[in-house]
PDB file of C-alpha atoms in Angstrom:
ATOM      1  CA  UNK A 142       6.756  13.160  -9.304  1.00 72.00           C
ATOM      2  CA  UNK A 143       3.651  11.800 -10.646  1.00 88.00           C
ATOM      3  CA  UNK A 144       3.614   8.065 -11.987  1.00 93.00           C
ATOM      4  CA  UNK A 145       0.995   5.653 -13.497  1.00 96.00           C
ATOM      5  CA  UNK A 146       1.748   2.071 -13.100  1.00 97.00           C
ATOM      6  CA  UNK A 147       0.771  -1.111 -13.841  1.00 96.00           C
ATOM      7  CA  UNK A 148      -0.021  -3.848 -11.708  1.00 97.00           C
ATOM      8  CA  UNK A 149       1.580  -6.784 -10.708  1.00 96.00           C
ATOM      9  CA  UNK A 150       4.748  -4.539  -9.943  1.00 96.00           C
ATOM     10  CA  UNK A 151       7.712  -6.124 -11.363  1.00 94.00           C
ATOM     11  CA  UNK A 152      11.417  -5.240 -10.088  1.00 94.00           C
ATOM     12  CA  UNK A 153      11.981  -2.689 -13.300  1.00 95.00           C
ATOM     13  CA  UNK A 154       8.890  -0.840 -12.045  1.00 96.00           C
ATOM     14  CA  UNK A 155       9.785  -0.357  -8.063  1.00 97.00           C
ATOM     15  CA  UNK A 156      13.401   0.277  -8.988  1.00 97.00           C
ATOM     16  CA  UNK A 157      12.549   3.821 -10.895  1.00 97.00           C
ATOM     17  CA  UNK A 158      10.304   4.611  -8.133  1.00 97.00           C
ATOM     18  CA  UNK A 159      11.354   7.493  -5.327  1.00 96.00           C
ATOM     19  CA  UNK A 160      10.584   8.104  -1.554  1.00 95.00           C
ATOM     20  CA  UNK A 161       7.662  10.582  -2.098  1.00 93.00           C
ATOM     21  CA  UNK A 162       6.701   9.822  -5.728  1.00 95.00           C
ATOM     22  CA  UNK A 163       3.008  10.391  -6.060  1.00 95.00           C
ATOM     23  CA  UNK A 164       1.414   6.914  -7.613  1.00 97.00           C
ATOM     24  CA  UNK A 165      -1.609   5.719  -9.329  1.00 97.00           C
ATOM     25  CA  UNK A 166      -1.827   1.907  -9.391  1.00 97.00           C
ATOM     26  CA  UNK A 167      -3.699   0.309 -12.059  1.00 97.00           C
ATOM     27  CA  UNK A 168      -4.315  -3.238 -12.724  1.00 97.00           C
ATOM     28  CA  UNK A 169      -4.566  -6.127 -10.313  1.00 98.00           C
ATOM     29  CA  UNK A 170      -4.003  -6.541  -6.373  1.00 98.00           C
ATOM     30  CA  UNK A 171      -4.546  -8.504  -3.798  1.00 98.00           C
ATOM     31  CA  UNK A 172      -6.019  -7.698   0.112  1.00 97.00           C
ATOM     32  CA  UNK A 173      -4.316  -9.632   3.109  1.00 97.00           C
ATOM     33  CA  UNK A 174      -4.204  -8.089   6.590  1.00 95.00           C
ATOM     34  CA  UNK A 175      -3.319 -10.098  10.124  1.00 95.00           C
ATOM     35  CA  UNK A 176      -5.230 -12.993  10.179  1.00 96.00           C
ATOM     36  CA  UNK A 177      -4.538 -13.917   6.388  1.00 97.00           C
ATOM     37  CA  UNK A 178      -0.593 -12.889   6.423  1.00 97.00           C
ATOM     38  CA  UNK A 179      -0.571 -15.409   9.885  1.00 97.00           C
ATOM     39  CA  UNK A 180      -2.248 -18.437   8.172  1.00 97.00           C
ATOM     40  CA  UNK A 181      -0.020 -17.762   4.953  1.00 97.00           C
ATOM     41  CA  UNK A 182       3.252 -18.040   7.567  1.00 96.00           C
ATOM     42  CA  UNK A 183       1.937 -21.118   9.099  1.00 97.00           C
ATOM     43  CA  UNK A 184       1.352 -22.802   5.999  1.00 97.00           C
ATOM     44  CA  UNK A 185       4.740 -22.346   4.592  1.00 97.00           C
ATOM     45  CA  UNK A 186       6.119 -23.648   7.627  1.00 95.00           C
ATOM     46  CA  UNK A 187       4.344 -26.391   6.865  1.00 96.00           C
ATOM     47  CA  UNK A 188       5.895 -27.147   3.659  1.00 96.00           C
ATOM     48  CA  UNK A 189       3.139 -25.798   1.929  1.00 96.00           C
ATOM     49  CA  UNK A 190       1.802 -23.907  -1.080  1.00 96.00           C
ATOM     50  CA  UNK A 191       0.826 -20.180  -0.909  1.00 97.00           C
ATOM     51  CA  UNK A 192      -2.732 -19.671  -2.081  1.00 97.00           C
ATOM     52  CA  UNK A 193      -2.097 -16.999  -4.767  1.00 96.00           C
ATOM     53  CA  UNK A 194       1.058 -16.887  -6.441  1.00 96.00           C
ATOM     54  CA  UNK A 195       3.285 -14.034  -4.958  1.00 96.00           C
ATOM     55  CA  UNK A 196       5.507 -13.068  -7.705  1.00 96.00           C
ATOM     56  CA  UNK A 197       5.142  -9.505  -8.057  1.00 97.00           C
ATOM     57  CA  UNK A 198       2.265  -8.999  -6.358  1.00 97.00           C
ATOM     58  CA  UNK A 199       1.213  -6.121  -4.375  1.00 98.00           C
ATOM     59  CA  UNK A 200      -0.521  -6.307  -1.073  1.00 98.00           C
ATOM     60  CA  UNK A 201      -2.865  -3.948   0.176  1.00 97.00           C
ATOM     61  CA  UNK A 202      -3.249  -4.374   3.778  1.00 97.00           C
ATOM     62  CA  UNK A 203      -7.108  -3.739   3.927  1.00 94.00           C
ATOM     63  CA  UNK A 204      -9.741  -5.369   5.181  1.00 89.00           C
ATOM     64  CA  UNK A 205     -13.382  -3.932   3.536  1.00 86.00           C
ATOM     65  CA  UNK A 206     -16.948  -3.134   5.417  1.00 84.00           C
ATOM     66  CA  UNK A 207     -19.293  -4.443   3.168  1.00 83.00           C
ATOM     67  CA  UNK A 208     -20.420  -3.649  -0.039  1.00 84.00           C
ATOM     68  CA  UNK A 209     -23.447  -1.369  -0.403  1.00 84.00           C
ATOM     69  CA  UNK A 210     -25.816  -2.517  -3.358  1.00 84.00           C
ATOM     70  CA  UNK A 211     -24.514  -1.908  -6.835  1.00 81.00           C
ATOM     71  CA  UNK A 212     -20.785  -1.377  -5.100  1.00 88.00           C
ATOM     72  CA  UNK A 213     -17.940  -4.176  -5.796  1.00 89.00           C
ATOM     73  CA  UNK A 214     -16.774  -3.639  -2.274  1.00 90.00           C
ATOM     74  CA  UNK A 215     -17.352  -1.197   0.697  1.00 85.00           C
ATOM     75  CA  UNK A 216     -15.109   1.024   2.697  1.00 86.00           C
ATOM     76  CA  UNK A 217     -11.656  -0.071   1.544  1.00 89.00           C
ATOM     77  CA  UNK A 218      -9.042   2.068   3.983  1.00 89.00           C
ATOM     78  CA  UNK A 219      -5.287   0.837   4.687  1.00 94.00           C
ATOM     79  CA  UNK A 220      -4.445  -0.658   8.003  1.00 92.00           C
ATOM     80  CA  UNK A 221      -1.419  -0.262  10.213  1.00 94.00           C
ATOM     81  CA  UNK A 222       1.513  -2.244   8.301  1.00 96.00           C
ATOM     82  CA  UNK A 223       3.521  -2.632  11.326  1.00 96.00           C
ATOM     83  CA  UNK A 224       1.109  -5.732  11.841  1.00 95.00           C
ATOM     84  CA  UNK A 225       2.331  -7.606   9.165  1.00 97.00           C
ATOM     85  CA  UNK A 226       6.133  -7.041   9.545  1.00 97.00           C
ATOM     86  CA  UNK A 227       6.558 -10.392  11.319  1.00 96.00           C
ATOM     87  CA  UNK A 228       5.758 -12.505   8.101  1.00 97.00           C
ATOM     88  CA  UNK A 229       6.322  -9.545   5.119  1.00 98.00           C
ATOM     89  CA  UNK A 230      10.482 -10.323   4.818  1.00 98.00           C
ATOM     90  CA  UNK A 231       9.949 -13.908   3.980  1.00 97.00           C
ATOM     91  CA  UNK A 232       7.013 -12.800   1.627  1.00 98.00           C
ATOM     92  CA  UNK A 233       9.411 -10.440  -0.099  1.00 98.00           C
ATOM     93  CA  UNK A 234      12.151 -12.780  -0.352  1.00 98.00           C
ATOM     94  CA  UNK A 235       9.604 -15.159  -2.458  1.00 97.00           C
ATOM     95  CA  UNK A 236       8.619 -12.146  -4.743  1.00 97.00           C
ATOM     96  CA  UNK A 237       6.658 -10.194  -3.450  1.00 98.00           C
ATOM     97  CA  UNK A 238       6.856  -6.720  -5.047  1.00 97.00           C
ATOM     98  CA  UNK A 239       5.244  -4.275  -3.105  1.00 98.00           C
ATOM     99  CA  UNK A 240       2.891  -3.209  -0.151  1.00 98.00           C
ATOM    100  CA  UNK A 241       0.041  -0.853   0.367  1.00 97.00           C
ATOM    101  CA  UNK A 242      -0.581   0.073   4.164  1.00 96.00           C
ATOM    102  CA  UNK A 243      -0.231   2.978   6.581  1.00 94.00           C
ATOM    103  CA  UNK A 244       2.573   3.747   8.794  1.00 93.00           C
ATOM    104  CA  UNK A 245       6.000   2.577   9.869  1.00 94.00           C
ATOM    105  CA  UNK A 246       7.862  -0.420   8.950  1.00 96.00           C
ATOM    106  CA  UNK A 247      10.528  -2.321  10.515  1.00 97.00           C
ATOM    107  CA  UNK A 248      14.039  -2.227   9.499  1.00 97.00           C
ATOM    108  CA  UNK A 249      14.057  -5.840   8.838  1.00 98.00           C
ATOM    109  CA  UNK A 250      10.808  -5.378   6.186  1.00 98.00           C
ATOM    110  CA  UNK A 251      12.910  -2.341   4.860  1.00 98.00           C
ATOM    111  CA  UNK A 252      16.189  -4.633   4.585  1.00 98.00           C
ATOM    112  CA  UNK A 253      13.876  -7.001   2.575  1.00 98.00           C
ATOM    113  CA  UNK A 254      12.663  -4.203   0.579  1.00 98.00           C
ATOM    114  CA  UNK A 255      16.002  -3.311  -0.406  1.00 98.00           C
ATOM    115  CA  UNK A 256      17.471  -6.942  -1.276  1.00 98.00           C
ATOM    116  CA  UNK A 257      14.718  -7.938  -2.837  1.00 98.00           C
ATOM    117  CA  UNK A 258      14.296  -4.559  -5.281  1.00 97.00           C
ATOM    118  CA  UNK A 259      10.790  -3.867  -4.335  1.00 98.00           C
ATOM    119  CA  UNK A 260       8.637  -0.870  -3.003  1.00 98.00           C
ATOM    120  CA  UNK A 261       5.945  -0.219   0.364  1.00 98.00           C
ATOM    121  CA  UNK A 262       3.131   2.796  -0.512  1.00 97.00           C
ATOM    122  CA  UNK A 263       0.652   4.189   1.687  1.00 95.00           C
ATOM    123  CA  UNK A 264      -2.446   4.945   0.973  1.00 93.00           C
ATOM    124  CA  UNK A 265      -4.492   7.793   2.560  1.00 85.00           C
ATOM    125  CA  UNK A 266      -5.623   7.178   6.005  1.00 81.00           C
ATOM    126  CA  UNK A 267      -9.781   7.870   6.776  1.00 78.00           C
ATOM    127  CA  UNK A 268     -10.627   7.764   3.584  1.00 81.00           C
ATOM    128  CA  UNK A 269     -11.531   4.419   2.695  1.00 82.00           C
ATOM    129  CA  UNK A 270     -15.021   5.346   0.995  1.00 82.00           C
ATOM    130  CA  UNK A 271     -13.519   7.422  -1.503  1.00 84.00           C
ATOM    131  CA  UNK A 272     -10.629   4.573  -2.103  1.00 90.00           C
ATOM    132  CA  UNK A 273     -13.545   2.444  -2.505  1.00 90.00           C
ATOM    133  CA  UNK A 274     -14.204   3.983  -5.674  1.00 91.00           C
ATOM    134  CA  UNK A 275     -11.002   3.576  -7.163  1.00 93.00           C
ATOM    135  CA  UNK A 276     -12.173  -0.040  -7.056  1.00 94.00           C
ATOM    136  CA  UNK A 277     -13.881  -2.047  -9.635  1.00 95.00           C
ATOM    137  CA  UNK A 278     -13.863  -5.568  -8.779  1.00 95.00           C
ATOM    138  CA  UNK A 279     -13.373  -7.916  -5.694  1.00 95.00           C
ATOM    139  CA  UNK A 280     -13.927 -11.746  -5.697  1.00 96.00           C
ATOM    140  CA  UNK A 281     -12.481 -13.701  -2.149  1.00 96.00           C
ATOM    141  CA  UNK A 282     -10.105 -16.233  -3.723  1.00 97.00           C
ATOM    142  CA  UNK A 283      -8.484 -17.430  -0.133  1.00 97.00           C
ATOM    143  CA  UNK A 284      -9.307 -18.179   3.560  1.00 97.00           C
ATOM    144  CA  UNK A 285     -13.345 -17.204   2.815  1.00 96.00           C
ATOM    145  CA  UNK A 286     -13.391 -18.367   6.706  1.00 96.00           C
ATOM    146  CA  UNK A 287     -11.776 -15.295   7.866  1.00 96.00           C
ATOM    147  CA  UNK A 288     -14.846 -12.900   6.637  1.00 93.00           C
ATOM    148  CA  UNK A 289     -13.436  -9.286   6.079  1.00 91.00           C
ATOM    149  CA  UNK A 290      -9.595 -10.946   6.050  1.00 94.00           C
ATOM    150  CA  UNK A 291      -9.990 -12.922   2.940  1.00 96.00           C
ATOM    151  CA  UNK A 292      -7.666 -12.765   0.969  1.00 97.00           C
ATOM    152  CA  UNK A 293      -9.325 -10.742  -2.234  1.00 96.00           C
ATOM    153  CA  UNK A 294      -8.332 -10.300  -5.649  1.00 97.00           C
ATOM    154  CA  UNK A 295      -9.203  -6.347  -6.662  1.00 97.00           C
ATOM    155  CA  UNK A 296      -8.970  -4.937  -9.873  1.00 97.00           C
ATOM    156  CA  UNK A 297      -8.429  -0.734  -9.281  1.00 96.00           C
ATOM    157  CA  UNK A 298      -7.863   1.964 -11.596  1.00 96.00           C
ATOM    158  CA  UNK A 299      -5.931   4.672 -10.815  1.00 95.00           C
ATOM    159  CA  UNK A 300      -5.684   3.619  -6.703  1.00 95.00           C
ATOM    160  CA  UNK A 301      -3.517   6.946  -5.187  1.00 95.00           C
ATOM    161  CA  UNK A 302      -0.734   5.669  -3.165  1.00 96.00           C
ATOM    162  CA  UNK A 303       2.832   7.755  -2.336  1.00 95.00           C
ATOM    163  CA  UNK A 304       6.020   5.728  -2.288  1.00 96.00           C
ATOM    164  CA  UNK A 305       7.361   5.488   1.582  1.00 95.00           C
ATOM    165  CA  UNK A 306       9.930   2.926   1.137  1.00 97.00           C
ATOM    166  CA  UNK A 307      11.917   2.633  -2.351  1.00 97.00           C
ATOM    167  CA  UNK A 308      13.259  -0.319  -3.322  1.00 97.00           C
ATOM    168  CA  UNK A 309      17.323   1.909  -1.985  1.00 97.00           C
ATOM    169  CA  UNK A 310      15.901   2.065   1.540  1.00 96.00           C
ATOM    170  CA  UNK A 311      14.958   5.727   1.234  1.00 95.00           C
ATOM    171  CA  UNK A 312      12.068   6.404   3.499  1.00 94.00           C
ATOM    172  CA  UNK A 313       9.499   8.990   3.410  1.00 92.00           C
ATOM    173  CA  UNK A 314       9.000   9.104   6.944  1.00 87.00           C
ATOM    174  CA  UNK A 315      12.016  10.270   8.244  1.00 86.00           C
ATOM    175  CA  UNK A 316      13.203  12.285   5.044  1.00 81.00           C
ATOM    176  CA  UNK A 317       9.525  14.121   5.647  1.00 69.00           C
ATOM    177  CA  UNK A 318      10.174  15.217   9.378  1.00 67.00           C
ATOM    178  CA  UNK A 319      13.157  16.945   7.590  1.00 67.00           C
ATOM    179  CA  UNK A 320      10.887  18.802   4.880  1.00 65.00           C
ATOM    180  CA  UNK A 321       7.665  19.326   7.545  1.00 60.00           C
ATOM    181  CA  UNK A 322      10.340  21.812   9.564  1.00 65.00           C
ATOM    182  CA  UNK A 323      10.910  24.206   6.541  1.00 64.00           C
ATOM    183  CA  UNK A 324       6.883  24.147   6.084  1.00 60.00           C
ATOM    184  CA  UNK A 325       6.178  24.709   9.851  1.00 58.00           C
ATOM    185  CA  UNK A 326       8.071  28.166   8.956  1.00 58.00           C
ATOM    186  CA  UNK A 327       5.430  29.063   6.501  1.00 59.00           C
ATOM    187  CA  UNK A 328       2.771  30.725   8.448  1.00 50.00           C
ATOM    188  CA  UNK A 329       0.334  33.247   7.246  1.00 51.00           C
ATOM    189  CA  UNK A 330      -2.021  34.375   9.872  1.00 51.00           C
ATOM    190  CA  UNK A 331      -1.682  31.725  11.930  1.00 56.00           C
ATOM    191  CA  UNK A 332      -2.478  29.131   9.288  1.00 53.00           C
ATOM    192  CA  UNK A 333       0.105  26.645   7.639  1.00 52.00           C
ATOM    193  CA  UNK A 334       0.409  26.989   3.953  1.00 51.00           C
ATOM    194  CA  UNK A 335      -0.689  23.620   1.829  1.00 45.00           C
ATOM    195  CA  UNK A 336       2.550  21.859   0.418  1.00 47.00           C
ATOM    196  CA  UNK A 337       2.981  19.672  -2.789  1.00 46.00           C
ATOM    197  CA  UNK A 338       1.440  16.472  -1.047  1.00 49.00           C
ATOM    198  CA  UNK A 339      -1.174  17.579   0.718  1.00 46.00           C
ATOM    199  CA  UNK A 340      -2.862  18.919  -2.976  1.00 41.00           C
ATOM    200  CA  UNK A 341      -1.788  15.384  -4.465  1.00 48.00           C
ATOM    201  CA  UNK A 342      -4.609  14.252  -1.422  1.00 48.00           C
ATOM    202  CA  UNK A 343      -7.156  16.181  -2.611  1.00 44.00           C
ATOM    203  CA  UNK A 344      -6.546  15.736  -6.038  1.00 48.00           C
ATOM    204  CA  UNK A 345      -6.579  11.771  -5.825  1.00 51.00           C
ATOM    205  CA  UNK A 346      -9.278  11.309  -3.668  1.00 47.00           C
ATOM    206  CA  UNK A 347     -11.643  13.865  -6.062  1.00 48.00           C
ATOM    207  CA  UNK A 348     -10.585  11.658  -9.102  1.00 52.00           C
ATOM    208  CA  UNK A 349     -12.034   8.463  -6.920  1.00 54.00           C
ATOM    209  CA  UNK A 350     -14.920  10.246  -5.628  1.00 49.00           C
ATOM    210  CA  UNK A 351     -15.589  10.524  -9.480  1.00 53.00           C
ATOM    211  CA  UNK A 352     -16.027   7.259 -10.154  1.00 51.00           C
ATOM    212  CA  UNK A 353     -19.509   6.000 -10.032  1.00 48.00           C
TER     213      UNK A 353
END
């Protein structure tokens, strides 16, 4: 299914989402890969203040090349989430509502998912310069020390993401293993036949490739 959303993602929002939804984000996120997610840990172990406020928030793990003139921001692909599963259960369990990344997650980040009602999408791998586009403003509003892991505040229209993880622990990566056997079967002269998501990809990235 196809859904437009709003962000900050609030609990109502990630509950009616589905393993395998198709979803354009709209609104504002925020950008916080290794370095940031580590310094955020420390800090709250330190009996300190986060440096945005988390409630709701969703957390692309990205960090951007840099801009090209008359751009807001340059290539902005997803990074491996697995990197971030250390700290992302205590960030859910303060509100947190969801995650943009790429790849697997651990079953204690999809435990946290699950108690605390929210939702992990992945974006599309390799294509960061046509994500880019889907963007419309960036401004560094943590940790400008860390360079391209700053914590950034992005507004995005229509950003394509598919829903991995729901907020019932259903998860697009093993339920998809299931579905890619039936479309191994389709063959026709030697070539695979395109399924449902793999149009959604093309169809997403040409509506940010649009964007000028």
């Amino acid at each position: 299914m196809d859904r437009h959303i709003s962000a900050p993602v609030g609990r109502e929002t990630a509950e009616e989402l589905r393993a395998g939804d198709y979803v354009y984000i709209t609104g504002t996120i925020y950008t916080a890969r290794d370095a940031a997610h580590k310094r955020m840990y420390e800090t709250l172990r330190e009996g300190g203040d986060l440096p945005i406020n988390i409630e709701g928030q969703a957390i692309y793990y990205m960090g951007p090349s840099p801009a090209r003139e008359g751009r807001p921001i340059g290539s902005a692909g997803p990074t491996t989430a697995s990197r971030m599963d250390k700290y992302t259960p205590e960030l859910l369990d303060l509100g947190m509502g969801a995650m943009i990344g790429k790849g697997k997650r651990s079953q204690e980040v999809i435990d946290a998912v699950v108690r605390n009602k929210a939702v992990y999408f992945a974006a599309v791998g390799g294509a960061g310069a046509l994500l880019s586009k889907c963007i419309t403003s960036s401004e560094i509003v943590a940790y400008e020390d860390l360079g391209t892991e700053a914590i950034r505040k992005l507004t995005v229209v229509n950003l394509p993401v598919i829903v991995v993880i729901d907020s019932k622990g259903n998860n697009l990566y093993e339920t998809a293993v299931k579905e890619y056997r039936k479309y191994e079967k389709n063959i026709d002269d030697g070539a695979p036949k395109y399924n449902s998501c793999s149009v959604y990809v093309v169809q997403a990235l040409l509506s940010c490739a649009s964007r000028r």
